[in-house]
Every structure is written in structure tokens, then in C-alpha cells.
Amino acid sequence: METQKVWFVTGASKGLGLTLVKDLLREGYKVAATSRDVAALRAEAGYQGSDFLPLQVDLTDNAAVQATVAEIIGKLGGIDVVVNNAGYGQLGTLEELTDEEARKNFDVNVFGSLNVIRHVMPHFRDKKSGAFFNISSIAGYLGTFPGWGIYNATKFAVAGFTEALSAEAASLGVAATVVYPGYFKTNFLLQGSLRTAASPIAAYKEARDLEVLHNDQIIGNQPGDPEKAAAALIRVAAMESRPLHLFLGSDALAMAHSKIEAVQHDLATFEDVSKSTDF
């Protein structure tokens, strides 16, 4: 590489984040990464050199994120690419989940990424370059998954603020991409990455059936390869023109097309109602 780019990856303790960190280090990039356990992250990464900066930080703590960004710039010389990957899944219907459960999911999945963006942007503005990859989910594009409503909402929020960021920062030389992964063979569906409602209600058949489907059929049979997902992100980051929307996995692509077709159907079917509200 002509220049040694610096990547900042949040949520790197496992799954896609960890895979991406390992691949980046192997390809010669500088990498700063956050985890709840720095020692475990360093051990899992298998890298002891100075180009790797593992960090333990509470991403929901605005001041802590500000200090972390300053530390990365000071120790690694800057930041070129940010991957906002930290987050967790929260199962439970809208009635089942408490206000506390819902807000915690938003705190991590939404406000954690906003804290990172807020404190990286001054650096990107100064150097008039930079790229954000904000990890949403296919559930942030297609929301008809019963029992996933709050998680869906957090991922729709990621898509919404990424679209706005891409427009706000375009003239500053900064790109923003919202990433919609489908099902990848990581530990996302396992305990620790996926939380269930503290007080489930048996009457919600569709939500319970989908939980059983995930536990009995989807876990272990996810079609996506995290190594290939990491390679795709590295490839797109090197492009001169990056997409605003990036769907990862043939399943995500199929579900996105399904959503588009459903919206087009409703637009055509109810066009007269839509137009009837004009003066």
C-alpha cells in the first residue's frame, strides 16, 4: 500500500468485527478496535505489533468516546475509515419489552455510533477525507420480523442517520455507507449478542414461532461467510466512489428486492389516495 491507512472498528470482540480486524492487520493496515475485553481482543487478533491499538471504551459515554478518538489519532497518526459495528440484538414484541430494555438497545446501537461520528468528523473535516461504514442489518431495511421491532427500529435509525450524513459531508470529502448484512455465520444469534424479553407473553404466536425458527434452523446454517463480508468492506473502502447502500449476502439482496416490490405495489394500488390529499 502506498499509504498505511488507519481503520477504527467498534464492536471487535467477535463476529464480523473481529474477522475484519484480523484481515486488516494481515493486509498491513493500522487498526484501532474497541472491545469489552482488551486482553481477549489482543489474544484473538493474534497480533502484538504497534499497528494495532485495542481499546476498552463505553461507546455510550460521549466523553469517553471523545478521549478514545484523540488517543487513536495521537498513537496511530489519524483515522481514515470508521466501521461502526458495535451493537446487540434485542428480541421481544413492542408490548413485551420494557422502556429500559428498548432504551438500552438504542443507547448501544444508535447513540454509540452517533458519539463516534460526532468526534471523528472534526478530524475528517480537517483532512477533507474519510469514510464511514455504519453497520445496520437487513432488518434495518425490511422490518416485518415479528418480535424484532425495537432492534429493527435501531437499525432503521442507523440507515436514516447514515443517509443524512452522506448528504451533510459530501462536499467535505467524507463518504458514508450504510451496510445491510443478511444472516452470517457468526455468534450474533447466540446468548450474549442476542437478548430476549425479560417478560415474554405467550399469546404472540408469530414472535415465538420466529424465535424457534432461529434457534432450531437458522443458527449454524447462516449462508453468509464473515471472511467474505470483511473482504467486501475492505474492497469497497478502496474504491474511489463508494455506495450509500451496501447489501451483504444473497439473502439480504433477495429481501431488499422483496421490500422494494411491496412498496411499489402499495404506491401503485393506493396512488389515488396519496394524490387525494393535495390542494
mmCIF file of C-alpha atoms in Angstrom:
data_model
loop_
_atom_site.group_PDB
_atom_site.id
_atom_site.type_symbol
_atom_site.label_atom_id
_atom_site.label_comp_id
_atom_site.label_asym_id
_atom_site.label_seq_id
_atom_site.Cartn_x
_atom_site.Cartn_y
_atom_site.Cartn_z
ATOM 1 C CA MET A 1 0.000 0.000 0.000
ATOM 2 C CA GLU A 2 1.232 3.488 -0.811
ATOM 3 C CA THR A 3 -0.057 4.821 2.491
ATOM 4 C CA GLN A 4 -0.812 2.835 5.618
ATOM 5 C CA LYS A 5 -4.491 3.564 6.167
ATOM 6 C CA VAL A 6 -5.889 3.627 9.706
ATOM 7 C CA TRP A 7 -9.164 1.835 10.424
ATOM 8 C CA PHE A 8 -11.262 2.327 13.557
ATOM 9 C CA VAL A 9 -13.581 -0.646 14.191
ATOM 10 C CA THR A 10 -16.054 -0.752 17.072
ATOM 11 C CA GLY A 11 -17.513 -3.961 18.475
ATOM 12 C CA ALA A 12 -14.472 -6.054 17.526
ATOM 13 C CA SER A 13 -14.641 -8.708 20.248
ATOM 14 C CA LYS A 14 -16.284 -11.283 17.973
ATOM 15 C CA GLY A 15 -18.152 -11.880 14.747
ATOM 16 C CA LEU A 16 -17.716 -9.613 11.746
ATOM 17 C CA GLY A 17 -15.804 -7.007 13.769
ATOM 18 C CA LEU A 18 -13.129 -9.445 14.897
ATOM 19 C CA THR A 19 -12.846 -11.039 11.456
ATOM 20 C CA LEU A 20 -12.416 -7.606 9.879
ATOM 21 C CA VAL A 21 -9.718 -6.595 12.384
ATOM 22 C CA LYS A 22 -7.708 -9.765 11.762
ATOM 23 C CA ASP A 23 -7.930 -9.378 7.978
ATOM 24 C CA LEU A 24 -6.957 -5.694 8.108
ATOM 25 C CA LEU A 25 -3.879 -6.414 10.231
ATOM 26 C CA ARG A 26 -2.887 -9.259 7.940
ATOM 27 C CA GLU A 27 -3.114 -6.913 4.938
ATOM 28 C CA GLY A 28 -0.906 -4.279 6.570
ATOM 29 C CA TYR A 29 -3.372 -1.666 7.782
ATOM 30 C CA LYS A 30 -3.192 0.140 11.110
ATOM 31 C CA VAL A 31 -6.193 -0.767 13.255
ATOM 32 C CA ALA A 32 -7.821 0.666 16.370
ATOM 33 C CA ALA A 33 -10.603 -1.526 17.726
ATOM 34 C CA THR A 34 -12.947 -1.489 20.690
ATOM 35 C CA SER A 35 -13.985 -4.438 22.821
ATOM 36 C CA ARG A 36 -15.354 -5.102 26.272
ATOM 37 C CA ASP A 37 -12.224 -7.198 26.963
ATOM 38 C CA VAL A 38 -8.984 -5.745 25.559
ATOM 39 C CA ALA A 39 -6.819 -8.696 26.624
ATOM 40 C CA ALA A 40 -9.147 -11.145 24.901
ATOM 41 C CA LEU A 41 -9.269 -8.963 21.779
ATOM 42 C CA ARG A 42 -5.482 -8.817 21.553
ATOM 43 C CA ALA A 43 -5.266 -12.586 22.032
ATOM 44 C CA GLU A 44 -7.981 -13.292 19.442
ATOM 45 C CA ALA A 45 -6.384 -10.921 16.936
ATOM 46 C CA GLY A 46 -3.055 -12.713 17.365
ATOM 47 C CA TYR A 47 -1.099 -9.533 16.699
ATOM 48 C CA GLN A 48 1.374 -7.862 19.045
ATOM 49 C CA GLY A 49 2.777 -5.058 16.862
ATOM 50 C CA SER A 50 2.411 -1.302 17.243
ATOM 51 C CA ASP A 51 -0.032 -1.063 14.317
ATOM 52 C CA PHE A 52 -2.793 -2.496 16.497
ATOM 53 C CA LEU A 53 -4.486 -0.436 19.208
ATOM 54 C CA PRO A 54 -7.098 -2.430 21.165
ATOM 55 C CA LEU A 55 -9.298 -0.245 23.339
ATOM 56 C CA GLN A 56 -11.863 -0.757 26.070
ATOM 57 C CA VAL A 57 -14.403 2.051 25.926
ATOM 58 C CA ASP A 58 -18.058 2.584 26.749
ATOM 59 C CA LEU A 59 -19.349 3.886 23.424
ATOM 60 C CA THR A 60 -22.450 5.308 25.117
ATOM 61 C CA ASP A 61 -20.194 7.624 27.164
ATOM 62 C CA ASN A 62 -19.715 10.707 24.984
ATOM 63 C CA ALA A 63 -16.652 11.982 26.871
ATOM 64 C CA ALA A 64 -15.010 8.546 26.794
ATOM 65 C CA VAL A 65 -15.502 8.321 23.029
ATOM 66 C CA GLN A 66 -14.005 11.780 22.581
ATOM 67 C CA ALA A 67 -10.913 10.741 24.554
ATOM 68 C CA THR A 68 -10.677 7.482 22.595
ATOM 69 C CA VAL A 69 -10.726 9.241 19.223
ATOM 70 C CA ALA A 70 -7.996 11.611 20.410
ATOM 71 C CA GLU A 71 -5.920 8.642 21.594
ATOM 72 C CA ILE A 72 -6.235 6.878 18.228
ATOM 73 C CA ILE A 73 -5.182 9.982 16.311
ATOM 74 C CA GLY A 74 -2.277 10.546 18.694
ATOM 75 C CA LYS A 75 -0.966 6.977 18.622
ATOM 76 C CA LEU A 76 -1.740 5.862 15.070
ATOM 77 C CA GLY A 77 -1.407 9.221 13.324
ATOM 78 C CA GLY A 78 -5.009 9.671 12.252
ATOM 79 C CA ILE A 79 -8.156 7.835 11.169
ATOM 80 C CA ASP A 80 -9.148 7.062 7.581
ATOM 81 C CA VAL A 81 -12.008 4.563 7.831
ATOM 82 C CA VAL A 82 -14.565 4.066 10.615
ATOM 83 C CA VAL A 83 -16.674 0.930 10.939
ATOM 84 C CA ASN A 84 -19.489 1.459 13.451
ATOM 85 C CA ASN A 85 -20.141 -2.206 14.161
ATOM 86 C CA ALA A 86 -20.861 -2.332 17.914
ATOM 87 C CA GLY A 87 -24.370 -3.435 18.793
ATOM 88 C CA TYR A 88 -26.537 -6.283 20.001
ATOM 89 C CA GLY A 89 -29.852 -7.880 19.116
ATOM 90 C CA GLN A 90 -32.905 -7.390 21.303
ATOM 91 C CA LEU A 91 -35.808 -9.778 20.888
ATOM 92 C CA GLY A 92 -39.293 -9.092 22.160
ATOM 93 C CA THR A 93 -42.541 -7.663 20.834
ATOM 94 C CA LEU A 94 -43.296 -3.980 21.341
ATOM 95 C CA GLU A 95 -45.689 -4.797 24.185
ATOM 96 C CA GLU A 96 -43.280 -7.185 25.906
ATOM 97 C CA LEU A 97 -40.183 -5.017 26.061
ATOM 98 C CA THR A 98 -39.868 -2.531 28.889
ATOM 99 C CA ASP A 99 -38.866 1.067 28.371
ATOM 100 C CA GLU A 100 -35.492 0.226 29.906
ATOM 101 C CA GLU A 101 -34.872 -2.693 27.526
ATOM 102 C CA ALA A 102 -35.781 -0.597 24.491
ATOM 103 C CA ARG A 103 -33.683 2.399 25.527
ATOM 104 C CA LYS A 104 -30.617 0.259 26.237
ATOM 105 C CA ASN A 105 -30.784 -1.154 22.729
ATOM 106 C CA PHE A 106 -30.987 2.357 21.263
ATOM 107 C CA ASP A 107 -28.158 3.558 23.523
ATOM 108 C CA VAL A 108 -25.729 0.992 22.140
ATOM 109 C CA ASN A 109 -26.942 0.514 18.570
ATOM 110 C CA VAL A 110 -27.709 4.162 17.777
ATOM 111 C CA PHE A 111 -26.225 6.639 20.232
ATOM 112 C CA GLY A 112 -22.917 4.786 20.477
ATOM 113 C CA SER A 113 -22.381 5.230 16.743
ATOM 114 C CA LEU A 114 -23.508 8.866 16.889
ATOM 115 C CA ASN A 115 -20.893 9.546 19.571
ATOM 116 C CA VAL A 116 -18.197 8.095 17.316
ATOM 117 C CA ILE A 117 -19.353 10.101 14.296
ATOM 118 C CA ARG A 118 -19.543 13.318 16.318
ATOM 119 C CA HIS A 119 -15.928 13.072 17.442
ATOM 120 C CA VAL A 120 -14.374 11.663 14.266
ATOM 121 C CA MET A 121 -15.957 14.231 11.950
ATOM 122 C CA PRO A 122 -13.747 17.170 13.050
ATOM 123 C CA HIS A 123 -10.693 15.100 12.083
ATOM 124 C CA PHE A 124 -12.257 14.098 8.745
ATOM 125 C CA ARG A 125 -13.239 17.725 8.052
ATOM 126 C CA ASP A 126 -9.698 18.930 8.738
ATOM 127 C CA LYS A 127 -8.148 16.490 6.287
ATOM 128 C CA LYS A 128 -11.071 16.632 3.841
ATOM 129 C CA SER A 129 -11.313 12.871 3.533
ATOM 130 C CA GLY A 130 -12.614 9.827 5.374
ATOM 131 C CA ALA A 131 -15.168 7.064 5.153
ATOM 132 C CA PHE A 132 -17.828 5.716 7.492
ATOM 133 C CA PHE A 133 -19.299 2.229 7.228
ATOM 134 C CA ASN A 134 -22.263 2.088 9.599
ATOM 135 C CA ILE A 135 -23.434 -1.482 10.138
ATOM 136 C CA SER A 136 -27.198 -1.755 10.024
ATOM 137 C CA SER A 137 -28.902 -5.057 9.144
ATOM 138 C CA ILE A 138 -31.335 -6.314 6.554
ATOM 139 C CA ALA A 139 -33.738 -5.807 9.477
ATOM 140 C CA GLY A 140 -32.956 -2.103 9.098
ATOM 141 C CA TYR A 141 -34.472 -2.175 5.620
ATOM 142 C CA LEU A 142 -37.172 -4.840 5.853
ATOM 143 C CA GLY A 143 -38.914 -4.633 9.208
ATOM 144 C CA THR A 144 -41.534 -7.373 9.027
ATOM 145 C CA PHE A 145 -39.843 -9.685 11.550
ATOM 146 C CA PRO A 146 -42.248 -10.267 14.475
ATOM 147 C CA GLY A 147 -40.536 -9.868 17.818
ATOM 148 C CA TRP A 148 -37.670 -7.826 16.393
ATOM 149 C CA GLY A 149 -39.393 -4.421 16.389
ATOM 150 C CA ILE A 150 -37.051 -2.495 18.698
ATOM 151 C CA TYR A 151 -33.927 -3.968 17.124
ATOM 152 C CA ASN A 152 -35.374 -3.177 13.685
ATOM 153 C CA ALA A 153 -36.009 0.388 14.795
ATOM 154 C CA THR A 154 -32.399 0.847 15.934
ATOM 155 C CA LYS A 155 -31.145 -0.427 12.591
ATOM 156 C CA PHE A 156 -33.596 1.737 10.626
ATOM 157 C CA ALA A 157 -32.192 4.647 12.649
ATOM 158 C CA VAL A 158 -28.659 3.702 11.585
ATOM 159 C CA ALA A 159 -29.792 3.770 7.956
ATOM 160 C CA GLY A 160 -31.527 7.124 8.433
ATOM 161 C CA PHE A 161 -28.643 8.973 10.027
ATOM 162 C CA THR A 162 -26.182 7.458 7.543
ATOM 163 C CA GLU A 163 -28.221 8.777 4.629
ATOM 164 C CA ALA A 164 -28.246 12.217 6.250
ATOM 165 C CA LEU A 165 -24.505 12.057 6.976
ATOM 166 C CA SER A 166 -23.751 11.192 3.349
ATOM 167 C CA ALA A 167 -25.545 14.380 2.264
ATOM 168 C CA GLU A 168 -24.105 16.562 5.035
ATOM 169 C CA ALA A 169 -20.493 15.532 4.462
ATOM 170 C CA ALA A 170 -20.379 15.106 0.679
ATOM 171 C CA SER A 171 -18.730 18.490 -0.003
ATOM 172 C CA LEU A 172 -16.219 17.803 2.791
ATOM 173 C CA GLY A 173 -14.754 14.764 1.028
ATOM 174 C CA VAL A 174 -16.305 12.330 3.515
ATOM 175 C CA ALA A 175 -18.277 9.265 2.413
ATOM 176 C CA ALA A 176 -20.891 7.361 4.402
ATOM 177 C CA THR A 177 -22.196 3.883 3.621
ATOM 178 C CA VAL A 178 -24.979 2.026 5.385
ATOM 179 C CA VAL A 179 -24.254 -1.716 5.402
ATOM 180 C CA TYR A 180 -27.147 -4.191 5.482
ATOM 181 C CA PRO A 181 -25.833 -7.707 6.263
ATOM 182 C CA GLY A 182 -28.089 -10.708 5.971
ATOM 183 C CA TYR A 183 -27.518 -13.841 8.056
ATOM 184 C CA PHE A 184 -23.807 -14.511 8.553
ATOM 185 C CA LYS A 185 -22.259 -17.459 10.348
ATOM 186 C CA THR A 186 -21.182 -15.545 13.439
ATOM 187 C CA ASN A 187 -22.261 -15.786 17.076
ATOM 188 C CA PHE A 188 -24.833 -12.978 16.714
ATOM 189 C CA LEU A 189 -27.736 -15.361 17.360
ATOM 190 C CA LEU A 190 -26.089 -16.820 20.458
ATOM 191 C CA GLN A 191 -26.567 -15.735 24.067
ATOM 192 C CA GLY A 192 -24.656 -12.537 24.804
ATOM 193 C CA SER A 193 -25.149 -10.983 21.387
ATOM 194 C CA LEU A 194 -28.910 -11.558 21.365
ATOM 195 C CA ARG A 195 -31.099 -10.702 24.335
ATOM 196 C CA THR A 196 -34.683 -11.837 24.887
ATOM 197 C CA ALA A 197 -37.559 -10.088 26.617
ATOM 198 C CA ALA A 198 -37.491 -10.285 30.402
ATOM 199 C CA SER A 199 -41.269 -10.838 30.472
ATOM 200 C CA PRO A 200 -42.421 -12.730 27.342
ATOM 201 C CA ILE A 201 -46.125 -13.064 26.538
ATOM 202 C CA ALA A 202 -47.156 -16.460 25.165
ATOM 203 C CA ALA A 203 -50.020 -15.023 23.092
ATOM 204 C CA TYR A 204 -47.583 -13.639 20.491
ATOM 205 C CA LYS A 205 -47.504 -16.760 18.323
ATOM 206 C CA GLU A 206 -45.703 -15.231 15.339
ATOM 207 C CA ALA A 207 -42.879 -13.888 17.510
ATOM 208 C CA ARG A 208 -42.478 -17.193 19.387
ATOM 209 C CA ASP A 209 -42.517 -19.160 16.138
ATOM 210 C CA LEU A 210 -39.767 -16.969 14.688
ATOM 211 C CA GLU A 211 -37.673 -17.447 17.834
ATOM 212 C CA VAL A 212 -37.989 -21.210 17.448
ATOM 213 C CA LEU A 213 -37.061 -20.941 13.768
ATOM 214 C CA HIS A 214 -33.888 -19.038 14.646
ATOM 215 C CA ASN A 215 -32.933 -21.475 17.396
ATOM 216 C CA ASP A 216 -33.746 -24.712 15.545
ATOM 217 C CA GLN A 217 -32.985 -23.951 11.902
ATOM 218 C CA ILE A 218 -31.056 -20.731 11.326
ATOM 219 C CA ILE A 219 -28.284 -20.966 13.940
ATOM 220 C CA GLY A 220 -25.385 -22.787 12.338
ATOM 221 C CA ASN A 221 -26.935 -22.620 8.875
ATOM 222 C CA GLN A 222 -26.455 -18.933 8.076
ATOM 223 C CA PRO A 223 -25.481 -18.551 4.397
ATOM 224 C CA GLY A 224 -23.057 -15.649 4.843
ATOM 225 C CA ASP A 225 -19.286 -16.060 5.232
ATOM 226 C CA PRO A 226 -17.850 -13.396 7.621
ATOM 227 C CA GLU A 227 -14.440 -13.645 5.924
ATOM 228 C CA LYS A 228 -16.047 -12.666 2.622
ATOM 229 C CA ALA A 229 -18.012 -9.868 4.299
ATOM 230 C CA ALA A 230 -14.777 -8.438 5.718
ATOM 231 C CA ALA A 231 -13.141 -8.715 2.299
ATOM 232 C CA ALA A 232 -16.092 -6.893 0.738
ATOM 233 C CA LEU A 233 -15.766 -3.973 3.181
ATOM 234 C CA ILE A 234 -12.022 -3.691 2.533
ATOM 235 C CA ARG A 235 -12.664 -3.793 -1.203
ATOM 236 C CA VAL A 236 -15.373 -1.113 -1.128
ATOM 237 C CA ALA A 237 -13.282 1.133 1.158
ATOM 238 C CA ALA A 238 -10.560 1.177 -1.504
ATOM 239 C CA MET A 239 -12.990 2.319 -4.210
ATOM 240 C CA GLU A 240 -12.946 5.902 -5.382
ATOM 241 C CA SER A 241 -16.758 6.007 -5.464
ATOM 242 C CA ARG A 242 -18.478 4.173 -2.616
ATOM 243 C CA PRO A 243 -22.159 3.176 -2.396
ATOM 244 C CA LEU A 244 -24.573 4.765 0.031
ATOM 245 C CA HIS A 245 -26.395 1.422 0.422
ATOM 246 C CA LEU A 246 -24.444 -1.841 0.573
ATOM 247 C CA PHE A 247 -26.325 -5.125 0.992
ATOM 248 C CA LEU A 248 -24.184 -8.110 2.026
ATOM 249 C CA GLY A 249 -25.368 -11.615 1.249
ATOM 250 C CA SER A 250 -27.710 -13.091 -1.339
ATOM 251 C CA ASP A 251 -30.402 -13.380 1.346
ATOM 252 C CA ALA A 252 -30.181 -9.667 2.134
ATOM 253 C CA LEU A 253 -30.329 -8.865 -1.576
ATOM 254 C CA ALA A 254 -33.447 -11.006 -2.046
ATOM 255 C CA MET A 255 -35.208 -9.463 0.962
ATOM 256 C CA ALA A 256 -34.355 -5.955 -0.252
ATOM 257 C CA HIS A 257 -35.895 -6.703 -3.655
ATOM 258 C CA SER A 258 -38.969 -8.104 -1.884
ATOM 259 C CA LYS A 259 -39.368 -4.881 0.127
ATOM 260 C CA ILE A 260 -38.962 -2.734 -2.994
ATOM 261 C CA GLU A 261 -41.620 -4.749 -4.824
ATOM 262 C CA ALA A 262 -44.017 -4.440 -1.871
ATOM 263 C CA VAL A 263 -43.560 -0.666 -1.727
ATOM 264 C CA GLN A 264 -44.033 -0.334 -5.487
ATOM 265 C CA HIS A 265 -47.242 -2.368 -5.203
ATOM 266 C CA ASP A 266 -48.620 -0.087 -2.488
ATOM 267 C CA LEU A 267 -47.596 3.036 -4.412
ATOM 268 C CA ALA A 268 -49.479 1.876 -7.482
ATOM 269 C CA THR A 269 -52.500 0.442 -5.657
ATOM 270 C CA PHE A 270 -53.129 3.475 -3.457
ATOM 271 C CA GLU A 271 -51.894 6.217 -5.788
ATOM 272 C CA ASP A 272 -55.324 7.850 -5.880
ATOM 273 C CA VAL A 273 -55.431 8.057 -2.081
ATOM 274 C CA SER A 274 -51.926 9.566 -1.982
ATOM 275 C CA LYS A 275 -52.800 12.235 -4.558
ATOM 276 C CA SER A 276 -56.188 12.979 -2.990
ATOM 277 C CA THR A 277 -54.568 14.988 -0.192
ATOM 278 C CA ASP A 278 -53.159 17.749 -2.455
ATOM 279 C CA PHE A 279 -54.816 21.197 -2.566
#
